[in-house]
XYZ file of C-alpha atoms in Angstrom:
667
model
C 245.963 3.251 123.057
C 245.242 4.441 119.502
C 243.364 2.354 116.932
C 244.984 1.165 113.724
C 243.698 3.449 110.977
C 245.724 2.127 108.097
C 244.023 -0.572 106.002
C 247.386 -2.231 105.464
C 248.039 -2.441 109.192
C 244.481 -3.696 109.823
C 244.967 -6.488 107.305
C 248.358 -7.396 108.768
C 246.932 -7.552 112.302
C 244.032 -9.732 111.198
C 246.432 -12.187 109.564
C 248.617 -12.248 112.670
C 245.772 -12.966 115.073
C 244.224 -15.638 112.870
C 246.750 -17.889 114.638
C 247.007 -18.323 118.448
C 249.083 -15.566 119.998
C 252.535 -16.672 121.155
C 253.270 -15.924 124.784
C 256.323 -13.933 123.774
C 254.490 -11.574 121.390
C 255.577 -7.979 121.878
C 253.449 -4.839 121.703
C 253.596 -3.475 118.136
C 254.743 0.119 117.695
C 251.938 2.683 117.341
C 251.432 4.254 113.912
C 253.632 7.309 113.291
C 252.223 10.661 114.297
C 250.952 12.891 111.509
C 252.047 16.556 111.927
C 249.114 18.778 112.847
C 246.700 15.832 113.328
C 244.231 15.806 116.209
C 245.196 13.184 118.800
C 242.656 10.374 119.222
C 240.034 10.765 121.921
C 240.536 8.835 125.145
C 238.483 5.633 125.451
C 235.340 5.877 127.605
C 234.728 2.930 129.985
C 231.441 1.080 129.437
C 229.686 0.890 132.799
C 226.105 0.006 131.872
C 226.808 -3.564 130.786
C 225.679 -2.925 127.224
C 228.859 -4.613 125.972
C 230.813 -7.415 127.645
C 233.881 -9.502 126.973
C 232.856 -13.148 126.695
C 235.456 -15.907 126.770
C 235.785 -19.666 126.904
C 238.549 -22.265 126.997
C 238.700 -24.242 123.771
C 238.891 -28.060 123.815
C 238.876 -27.877 127.594
C 238.494 -31.626 128.216
C 242.188 -32.189 127.797
C 242.003 -35.955 127.261
C 240.751 -35.165 123.744
C 243.444 -34.270 121.240
C 241.057 -32.717 118.740
C 238.586 -29.931 119.409
C 235.953 -31.425 117.101
C 235.489 -34.315 119.563
C 234.979 -31.992 122.498
C 232.714 -29.717 120.476
C 230.432 -32.640 119.618
C 230.037 -33.447 123.313
C 229.571 -29.826 124.368
C 226.851 -29.299 121.781
C 225.093 -32.525 122.776
C 225.189 -31.511 126.451
C 223.923 -27.986 125.836
C 220.898 -27.690 128.126
C 220.538 -31.464 128.505
C 221.399 -34.076 131.087
C 224.248 -36.462 130.386
C 221.648 -39.204 129.900
C 219.642 -37.230 127.340
C 222.817 -36.312 125.476
C 223.968 -39.944 125.432
C 220.605 -41.037 124.025
C 220.744 -38.372 121.334
C 224.329 -39.267 120.391
C 223.394 -42.933 120.286
C 220.641 -42.164 117.796
C 222.895 -39.896 115.729
C 225.467 -42.684 115.422
C 222.693 -45.186 114.586
C 223.698 -47.167 117.663
C 227.352 -47.546 116.739
C 228.428 -45.132 119.487
C 230.123 -41.731 119.510
C 233.382 -43.067 120.981
C 234.253 -45.425 118.112
C 236.506 -42.864 116.406
C 237.397 -40.682 119.401
C 239.207 -43.632 121.010
C 242.108 -43.152 118.591
C 242.436 -39.428 119.327
C 243.319 -39.280 123.016
C 246.236 -38.037 125.121
C 246.476 -41.512 126.668
C 247.484 -44.430 124.464
C 245.897 -47.894 124.373
C 248.403 -49.199 126.941
C 247.291 -46.574 129.448
C 250.412 -44.405 129.139
C 249.962 -40.642 129.226
C 251.358 -38.956 126.130
C 253.958 -36.446 127.321
C 253.849 -34.154 125.519
C 250.482 -34.506 123.825
C 249.877 -32.692 120.552
C 246.451 -31.117 120.891
C 245.049 -29.230 117.922
C 248.537 -28.907 116.471
C 250.212 -27.601 119.655
C 252.464 -29.721 121.892
C 251.312 -29.525 125.512
C 252.350 -31.186 128.726
C 249.293 -33.221 129.667
C 249.725 -33.365 133.444
C 251.195 -29.875 133.785
C 249.822 -27.457 131.194
C 251.612 -24.141 130.920
C 248.882 -22.388 128.940
C 245.342 -22.883 127.677
C 243.773 -21.957 124.333
C 241.089 -19.311 124.848
C 238.584 -17.728 122.477
C 237.424 -14.188 123.297
C 234.456 -12.312 121.821
C 232.802 -8.974 122.359
C 229.150 -9.451 123.255
C 226.182 -7.179 123.706
C 225.076 -4.100 121.736
C 228.020 -3.807 119.338
C 227.814 -0.875 116.874
C 227.588 -1.984 113.253
C 231.016 -2.015 111.592
C 232.860 -1.312 114.820
C 236.599 -1.962 115.052
C 238.034 -3.557 118.183
C 241.552 -2.867 119.439
C 242.369 -5.715 121.833
C 245.040 -5.852 124.516
C 245.907 -8.947 126.581
C 248.275 -8.432 129.500
C 249.364 -11.233 131.852
C 252.166 -9.191 133.422
C 254.833 -10.222 130.931
C 254.059 -7.490 128.423
C 250.814 -6.766 126.588
C 249.791 -8.398 123.313
C 247.719 -6.301 120.928
C 245.526 -6.856 117.891
C 242.925 -4.867 115.976
C 240.088 -6.396 113.974
C 236.374 -6.271 113.211
C 234.393 -6.523 116.469
C 232.169 -9.228 114.986
C 235.123 -11.620 114.827
C 236.381 -13.719 117.780
C 240.027 -13.626 118.735
C 242.177 -16.522 119.966
C 245.109 -16.446 122.339
C 246.788 -18.788 124.814
C 246.340 -17.859 128.469
C 249.146 -18.604 130.917
C 248.453 -21.371 133.428
C 247.998 -20.034 136.937
C 248.190 -16.356 135.928
C 245.370 -13.884 135.330
C 245.243 -12.078 132.004
C 243.637 -8.639 131.828
C 241.729 -8.351 128.558
C 240.890 -4.835 127.357
C 239.126 -3.803 124.177
C 238.628 -0.304 122.751
C 235.592 -0.224 120.466
C 235.691 2.419 117.732
C 232.686 3.326 115.599
C 232.524 6.487 113.484
C 233.787 9.756 114.937
C 232.756 9.013 118.519
C 235.336 8.420 121.197
C 236.243 4.727 121.623
C 234.387 2.756 124.297
C 236.466 0.531 126.581
C 235.505 -2.839 128.076
C 237.788 -4.879 130.313
C 237.733 -8.174 132.194
C 240.110 -10.630 133.842
C 240.664 -14.041 132.255
C 241.810 -16.782 134.628
C 241.579 -20.444 133.642
C 241.050 -22.950 136.442
C 242.589 -26.290 135.447
C 241.227 -29.176 137.526
C 243.255 -32.357 137.959
C 240.733 -35.211 138.278
C 241.531 -38.913 138.731
C 239.246 -41.922 138.382
C 239.827 -44.980 140.595
C 238.014 -48.240 141.135
C 236.699 -51.411 139.576
C 234.679 -52.471 136.532
C 231.792 -50.125 137.317
C 234.291 -47.268 137.409
C 236.133 -48.366 134.260
C 233.047 -48.771 132.068
C 233.076 -52.558 131.639
C 230.524 -53.833 129.123
C 230.796 -50.743 126.898
C 233.742 -51.001 124.501
C 234.613 -47.752 122.757
C 234.294 -49.610 119.464
C 232.003 -52.642 119.869
C 232.942 -55.958 118.324
C 231.681 -56.253 114.753
C 229.412 -59.282 114.523
C 229.144 -61.751 111.688
C 225.824 -63.204 110.534
C 227.509 -66.633 110.446
C 227.839 -68.925 113.426
C 230.843 -69.821 115.587
C 231.086 -73.121 117.424
C 231.539 -73.597 121.155
C 231.971 -76.864 122.958
C 229.617 -77.692 125.781
C 230.299 -79.619 128.958
C 226.888 -81.227 128.738
C 226.838 -83.294 125.590
C 223.087 -82.612 125.433
C 221.390 -79.534 126.879
C 217.796 -78.468 127.321
C 218.456 -75.350 125.261
C 220.332 -75.239 121.997
C 223.357 -77.492 122.502
C 223.614 -80.864 120.814
C 226.446 -83.419 120.747
C 228.544 -81.199 123.003
C 228.445 -78.177 120.687
C 226.397 -75.049 120.021
C 226.709 -72.069 117.669
C 226.518 -68.357 118.359
C 227.312 -65.351 116.100
C 230.957 -65.052 115.062
C 233.184 -61.999 114.743
C 233.000 -60.144 111.438
C 236.163 -60.558 109.383
C 237.240 -63.775 111.099
C 238.075 -66.270 108.343
C 239.564 -68.980 110.520
C 238.039 -72.149 111.846
C 234.459 -71.518 112.915
C 233.655 -75.186 113.503
C 234.751 -76.825 116.740
C 236.660 -79.412 114.690
C 238.637 -76.637 112.964
C 240.571 -74.845 115.719
C 242.428 -71.607 115.101
C 244.846 -69.423 117.034
C 243.796 -66.921 119.660
C 245.973 -64.301 117.947
C 243.921 -64.624 114.758
C 240.675 -64.343 116.734
C 241.918 -61.312 118.663
C 242.497 -59.346 115.469
C 238.729 -58.798 115.336
C 238.041 -57.964 118.969
C 236.300 -54.920 120.375
C 238.398 -51.803 121.013
C 238.857 -50.220 124.451
C 240.939 -47.184 125.226
C 242.665 -49.576 127.594
C 241.960 -53.253 126.876
C 243.880 -54.603 129.871
C 241.470 -52.784 132.210
C 238.457 -52.474 129.901
C 238.497 -48.708 130.352
C 235.830 -47.033 128.294
C 234.985 -43.452 127.378
C 231.394 -44.351 128.275
C 232.242 -44.850 131.967
C 230.475 -42.573 134.431
C 233.858 -41.262 135.582
C 234.845 -40.094 132.107
C 231.352 -38.728 131.450
C 231.409 -36.803 134.752
C 234.773 -35.175 134.012
C 233.660 -34.435 130.450
C 230.368 -32.900 131.577
C 232.196 -30.586 133.992
C 234.355 -29.322 131.139
C 231.420 -28.938 128.755
C 229.248 -26.991 131.200
C 231.836 -24.613 132.571
C 233.543 -22.551 129.856
C 236.159 -20.959 132.137
C 237.780 -24.206 133.313
C 239.915 -26.976 131.858
C 239.877 -30.605 133.004
C 242.984 -32.769 133.119
C 241.550 -36.242 133.610
C 243.545 -39.334 134.563
C 241.517 -42.587 134.253
C 242.997 -45.445 136.287
C 240.009 -47.671 137.155
C 240.376 -51.310 136.150
C 237.853 -54.067 135.742
C 238.351 -56.832 138.292
C 240.086 -54.540 140.785
C 239.791 -55.068 144.510
C 241.304 -52.755 147.096
C 244.265 -55.096 147.799
C 244.697 -56.308 144.183
C 244.087 -53.486 141.786
C 244.227 -50.339 143.893
C 247.240 -51.178 146.075
C 248.768 -54.173 144.337
C 249.001 -55.142 140.703
C 246.368 -57.283 139.014
C 246.036 -59.461 135.967
C 244.974 -57.775 132.738
C 241.502 -58.601 131.488
C 242.331 -58.762 127.797
C 245.113 -58.197 125.268
C 245.074 -55.097 123.114
C 245.508 -55.050 119.375
C 248.547 -53.641 117.631
C 249.320 -53.245 113.934
C 251.354 -56.442 114.032
C 249.038 -58.498 116.250
C 248.290 -58.266 119.966
C 250.130 -57.157 123.095
C 249.490 -58.954 126.368
C 250.983 -57.269 129.451
C 251.822 -59.629 132.302
C 250.113 -57.398 134.868
C 248.548 -54.007 135.470
C 250.208 -51.711 137.996
C 248.316 -50.798 141.139
C 246.181 -47.679 140.698
C 247.438 -45.949 143.841
C 251.045 -46.332 142.702
C 250.141 -44.974 139.259
C 248.350 -42.012 140.834
C 251.219 -41.239 143.202
C 253.661 -41.298 140.299
C 251.486 -38.938 138.239
C 251.023 -36.493 141.131
C 254.765 -36.534 141.898
C 255.615 -35.884 138.245
C 253.173 -32.981 138.139
C 254.452 -31.429 141.362
C 258.035 -31.726 140.191
C 257.239 -29.287 137.379
C 254.521 -27.312 139.163
C 254.955 -27.498 142.961
C 251.422 -26.219 143.641
C 249.811 -28.781 141.356
C 247.646 -31.311 143.210
C 244.593 -33.492 142.881
C 241.378 -31.509 142.835
C 238.996 -34.457 142.690
C 239.008 -38.266 142.887
C 236.072 -40.254 141.532
C 235.858 -43.645 143.237
C 233.751 -46.809 143.040
C 235.148 -49.943 144.647
C 234.050 -52.783 146.910
C 232.016 -55.103 144.681
C 234.944 -57.334 143.762
C 236.089 -57.327 147.382
C 232.948 -59.294 148.241
C 233.134 -61.374 145.012
C 230.070 -59.865 143.352
C 230.936 -61.585 140.065
C 230.673 -64.873 141.977
C 227.127 -63.922 143.004
C 226.310 -63.132 139.367
C 227.607 -66.545 138.310
C 225.610 -68.168 141.094
C 222.440 -66.554 139.737
C 222.863 -67.165 136.009
C 224.751 -70.485 135.729
C 221.854 -72.899 135.988
C 223.033 -76.236 134.605
C 224.121 -78.673 137.357
C 227.179 -79.741 135.365
C 228.504 -76.214 134.932
C 227.524 -75.282 138.478
C 229.628 -78.113 139.845
C 232.618 -77.264 137.665
C 232.564 -73.545 138.382
C 231.812 -73.921 142.063
C 235.000 -75.970 142.454
C 237.059 -73.472 140.418
C 235.817 -70.446 142.382
C 233.790 -68.794 139.619
C 230.556 -69.294 141.558
C 230.301 -67.660 144.968
C 227.673 -67.527 147.692
C 225.887 -64.875 149.725
C 227.375 -66.329 152.908
C 230.911 -65.868 151.565
C 230.139 -62.350 150.376
C 228.537 -61.447 153.695
C 231.637 -62.594 155.554
C 233.880 -60.459 153.321
C 231.528 -57.497 153.774
C 231.750 -57.752 157.537
C 235.453 -58.492 157.884
C 237.860 -57.862 155.001
C 236.159 -54.938 153.254
C 236.045 -52.571 156.298
C 239.755 -53.169 156.990
C 240.729 -52.639 153.358
C 238.520 -49.562 153.053
C 240.130 -48.017 156.142
C 243.571 -48.543 154.595
C 242.381 -46.952 151.356
C 240.992 -43.940 153.220
C 244.284 -43.313 155.015
C 246.191 -43.560 151.750
C 243.896 -41.155 149.918
C 244.282 -38.644 152.753
C 247.901 -38.341 151.669
C 246.890 -37.538 148.096
C 244.097 -34.995 148.578
C 243.995 -32.081 151.001
C 240.370 -32.727 151.962
C 238.568 -36.088 151.961
C 235.427 -34.422 150.639
C 237.342 -34.244 147.360
C 236.977 -38.031 147.109
C 233.566 -38.519 145.496
C 232.425 -42.068 146.142
C 229.761 -43.071 143.615
C 227.983 -46.173 144.827
C 226.426 -48.987 142.830
C 222.855 -49.412 141.697
C 220.901 -52.614 142.182
C 221.016 -54.215 138.702
C 218.130 -56.644 139.221
C 215.113 -54.342 139.554
C 212.426 -54.457 136.864
C 210.209 -51.493 137.729
C 209.268 -49.586 140.869
C 211.888 -51.542 142.765
C 210.386 -54.975 142.079
C 213.084 -57.624 141.451
C 213.393 -59.161 138.002
C 211.462 -62.441 137.745
C 214.380 -64.515 136.476
C 214.394 -67.022 133.645
C 216.495 -67.447 130.501
C 215.467 -64.181 128.795
C 218.586 -62.114 128.152
C 220.865 -64.990 129.165
C 220.321 -67.664 126.509
C 223.573 -66.764 124.740
C 224.899 -69.781 126.669
C 222.866 -72.996 127.005
C 223.646 -73.346 130.709
C 222.426 -69.841 131.616
C 219.117 -68.933 133.194
C 218.573 -66.462 136.013
C 217.251 -68.568 138.867
C 214.346 -66.626 140.474
C 215.089 -67.668 144.044
C 218.818 -67.046 143.908
C 218.173 -63.770 142.063
C 215.731 -62.531 144.713
C 218.171 -63.466 147.483
C 221.069 -61.603 145.830
C 218.883 -58.546 145.113
C 217.850 -58.459 148.776
C 221.456 -58.824 149.953
C 222.568 -55.974 147.695
C 219.758 -53.646 148.788
C 219.666 -54.403 152.489
C 223.274 -55.202 153.359
C 225.866 -54.364 150.699
C 224.773 -50.882 149.589
C 224.011 -49.572 153.129
C 227.387 -50.820 154.344
C 229.216 -49.058 151.523
C 227.512 -45.810 152.501
C 228.630 -46.246 156.093
C 232.203 -46.974 155.000
C 232.352 -43.877 152.805
C 230.707 -41.541 155.326
C 232.121 -42.882 158.624
C 228.653 -43.760 159.920
C 226.920 -46.898 161.206
C 229.703 -47.857 163.585
C 232.525 -47.441 161.064
C 235.570 -46.216 162.970
C 237.346 -43.202 161.498
C 240.028 -41.115 163.174
C 238.077 -37.925 162.597
C 234.589 -38.752 161.249
C 233.737 -35.181 160.254
C 236.987 -34.748 158.298
C 237.385 -38.312 156.999
C 233.983 -38.631 155.328
C 233.978 -38.855 151.554
C 231.399 -37.132 149.383
C 228.822 -39.840 148.761
C 226.624 -40.149 145.647
C 223.622 -42.462 145.405
C 220.933 -40.337 143.690
C 221.055 -42.574 140.604
C 219.708 -45.578 142.506
C 216.146 -44.272 142.223
C 216.268 -44.102 138.431
C 217.864 -47.542 138.068
C 214.891 -49.061 139.921
C 212.996 -49.055 136.596
C 215.871 -50.072 134.324
C 217.323 -53.380 135.511
C 218.591 -56.098 133.175
C 215.081 -57.477 132.577
C 213.411 -54.163 131.638
C 211.762 -54.154 128.210
C 209.794 -51.562 126.265
C 208.101 -51.117 122.908
C 210.681 -48.415 122.208
C 213.580 -50.883 122.455
C 215.594 -51.363 119.236
C 213.839 -53.421 116.614
C 216.552 -56.103 116.671
C 216.187 -56.565 120.427
C 212.400 -56.898 120.218
C 212.513 -59.336 117.306
C 215.561 -61.419 118.159
C 216.106 -61.474 121.949
C 213.353 -63.737 123.176
C 212.068 -63.378 126.750
C 211.373 -67.128 126.611
C 215.041 -67.923 126.062
C 214.838 -69.288 122.516
C 216.749 -66.550 120.705
C 219.175 -68.898 118.944
C 218.850 -71.647 116.373
C 219.005 -75.009 118.138
C 219.675 -77.152 115.052
C 223.454 -77.327 114.902
C 223.624 -77.659 111.116
C 221.388 -74.642 110.476
C 223.010 -72.621 113.258
C 226.424 -72.776 111.600
C 225.160 -70.397 108.915
C 222.211 -68.697 110.662
C 222.561 -68.719 114.463
C 219.700 -66.292 115.194
C 216.261 -67.930 115.459
C 214.589 -64.705 114.273
C 216.273 -65.051 110.887
C 217.948 -61.651 111.095
C 221.709 -61.227 111.022
C 223.527 -60.523 114.291
C 225.300 -57.646 112.513
C 222.070 -55.653 112.982
C 222.614 -55.439 116.756
C 223.463 -51.920 117.936
C 225.084 -51.641 121.349
C 224.432 -47.913 121.784
C 220.823 -47.432 120.789
C 218.567 -46.333 123.679
C 216.722 -49.186 125.407
C 214.730 -49.737 128.589
C 217.412 -51.785 130.336
C 220.400 -49.834 131.586
C 222.104 -53.020 132.744
C 223.813 -55.270 130.231
C 222.492 -58.821 130.284
C 224.598 -61.765 129.089
C 223.327 -61.449 125.520
C 224.301 -57.756 125.456
C 227.715 -58.597 126.864
C 228.412 -61.124 124.122
C 227.009 -58.998 121.305
C 228.858 -55.821 122.381
C 232.227 -57.111 123.576
C 232.518 -60.911 123.124
C 235.381 -60.866 125.630
C 237.937 -63.673 125.577
C 239.226 -63.218 129.143
C 242.955 -63.673 129.550
C 243.615 -62.584 133.110
C 241.951 -65.510 134.845
C 243.454 -68.212 137.068
C 244.800 -71.228 135.191
C 241.959 -73.429 136.439
C 239.375 -71.461 134.456
C 241.520 -70.034 131.649
C 240.076 -71.194 128.298
C 242.359 -73.577 126.433
C 241.391 -72.370 122.956
C 238.822 -70.267 121.146
C 236.245 -73.084 121.073
C 236.763 -74.096 124.702
C 233.623 -74.758 126.754
C 234.894 -72.490 129.542
C 235.123 -69.238 127.641
C 231.489 -69.142 126.632
C 230.659 -68.995 130.346
C 233.409 -66.718 131.627
C 232.993 -64.302 128.704
C 229.571 -63.378 130.035
C 230.492 -63.478 133.728
C 233.701 -61.471 133.257
C 232.889 -59.567 130.074
C 230.245 -57.080 131.094
C 227.036 -58.870 132.046
C 225.207 -57.158 134.941
C 227.111 -53.904 134.374
C 225.612 -50.530 133.426
C 225.152 -49.725 129.763
C 226.241 -46.381 128.332
C 222.834 -45.013 129.362
C 223.315 -46.383 132.858
C 226.724 -44.730 133.138
C 225.240 -41.470 131.870
C 222.585 -41.635 134.610
C 225.357 -42.199 137.157
C 227.226 -39.181 135.778
C 224.088 -37.067 136.172
C 224.142 -37.962 139.864
C 227.886 -37.369 140.237
C 228.177 -34.022 138.418
C 226.349 -31.884 141.041
C 228.462 -33.420 143.807
C 231.652 -32.712 141.865
C 230.534 -29.141 141.140
C 229.916 -28.575 144.838
C 233.345 -29.926 145.807
C 235.048 -27.781 143.163
C 232.986 -24.680 144.042
C 231.527 -24.514 140.554
C 228.110 -23.006 140.128
C 225.694 -25.597 138.776
C 224.958 -25.147 135.104
C 221.524 -23.531 134.676
C 218.556 -25.023 132.828
C 219.859 -28.559 132.444
C 216.789 -30.511 131.445
C 215.917 -34.004 130.361
C 214.019 -33.612 127.133
C 212.006 -36.410 125.507
C 214.037 -38.524 123.146
C 212.940 -38.145 119.521
C 211.266 -41.223 118.043
C 213.547 -43.821 116.399
C 214.645 -42.683 112.971
C 214.041 -38.988 113.674
C 217.702 -38.186 114.367
C 220.272 -38.904 111.694
């Protein structure tokens, strides 16, 4: 192939290839022959590796509509663990979180519906069944100064050509499922052109996320609730409490922007209150971009430039195997719209949603199938939230009320479910997943971490520290130790047996039915439970969250205007700054999400925004004792190598955990 010699043609080609190449582009005609001219010399293949064609898929985490969002993540992950990148991004955002703007630029809307098609970087694409991928190609190595590159891309449907300066990258769209042979002739001076060639083949992985609140990212809204420095009144069941509630009322920070009735005697509508709620990329399920499942899929895309990831998040907070994975479940919270809020009556079962998505994909691309399923489930099946309530609800009045309504559970009840219902439900789930993946090793089960360990595996001591957002809360040391022991010695080992067909768990074919099991993160969580504290914690946390449980102003008159005992405004709290605890405590849950739960049984559904019930259930059902963004990042660091192994991806080299810069160093 001859090079373009004419300056006019060179300029025209550069303008043409400044835009992505259309698949139908035809080979341009060669320049006319000049009578008596010497024909160009044949290109000489480069065999010593001095020059190479380097390529990568652009914006290859396909959930993101805009490349700038993917590029930010890829740059943050360059050479770092997911945890180190999350800490750096948290500092860069000054604790406000990297996802706060990205949440509005996804290929899945806030109701959970996949956008078909999805406009990504100005091009309409089918999300579940891409037909092509944007690729950037460069010539690397010892490139002669001023060299001109004549590129050819051939996927079997006719070559596409362009000529430009070798220092410039070139963009084109590679066909899905088809190799493209890329060839470049490098011309410099009077020497014969040198030829370099490679094959470009994009591997697009279809990855689904299933499970419960740990899988969805509960406790980590994509855009945290904005807090007011003023107080908001809650009623109390007690009339008088030992901590901060007088005459049946107590004040905690309000939502910024809320101008309605903040006093208990001045009620307002839930719709008005909801206008100022936190933002999730799916409020009904509290799905968050910070979840370990999203971070795992994103890290795979960032670390492997020759792949694309089509990610379908389906996990839902509150899900059990029967109600959530197989059957529908109640939504956790309404989502905001421009005109108010939208409250779906239920959330479809995740398995049904996944089957529908796979069927739709295979209808258009018969060979399309699930490459990977990320799964965490089982905690709600044994009523783990009931164990949390049993530990932290300390007042006898509230304990009696919530025991009768089913909010508070017991270890005996959880043990019975662990021995009887969970194994049966897990077996049903396994058989169902076998019909969706061609190999059960493609189901990566990421287990839970014990949330109640202070350091070196020693249980947290208990007490009101981290839980005094509600006057009836205090982590009872004895109940806490008993739950921590149950989790470590019974619950977590049994989950491993269920996933791996060991310990007496009956599977039809144990060697073929075992899931890929991930628990490497448990060792790191042993030093980062909900009670962990450090001198490097955010200044607000150290000054305003008291380990003694006196974080809030007890005088009801003063608390209406200044609810924090430290004198600082609650608006200074930052949910996504690095801190020692990787488990949200009740204070974190309130300050980050302030959930008004709406998917609860009628017996415990709050009657209004000042109701005594919602102060309790907001913490129990709104993210307390769930991993923070750092905790989810640590879980992703454990899950990524397992996913790479399943997908036959070579582990990314030189991923290191570098020391976090001191506070204030990153802006």
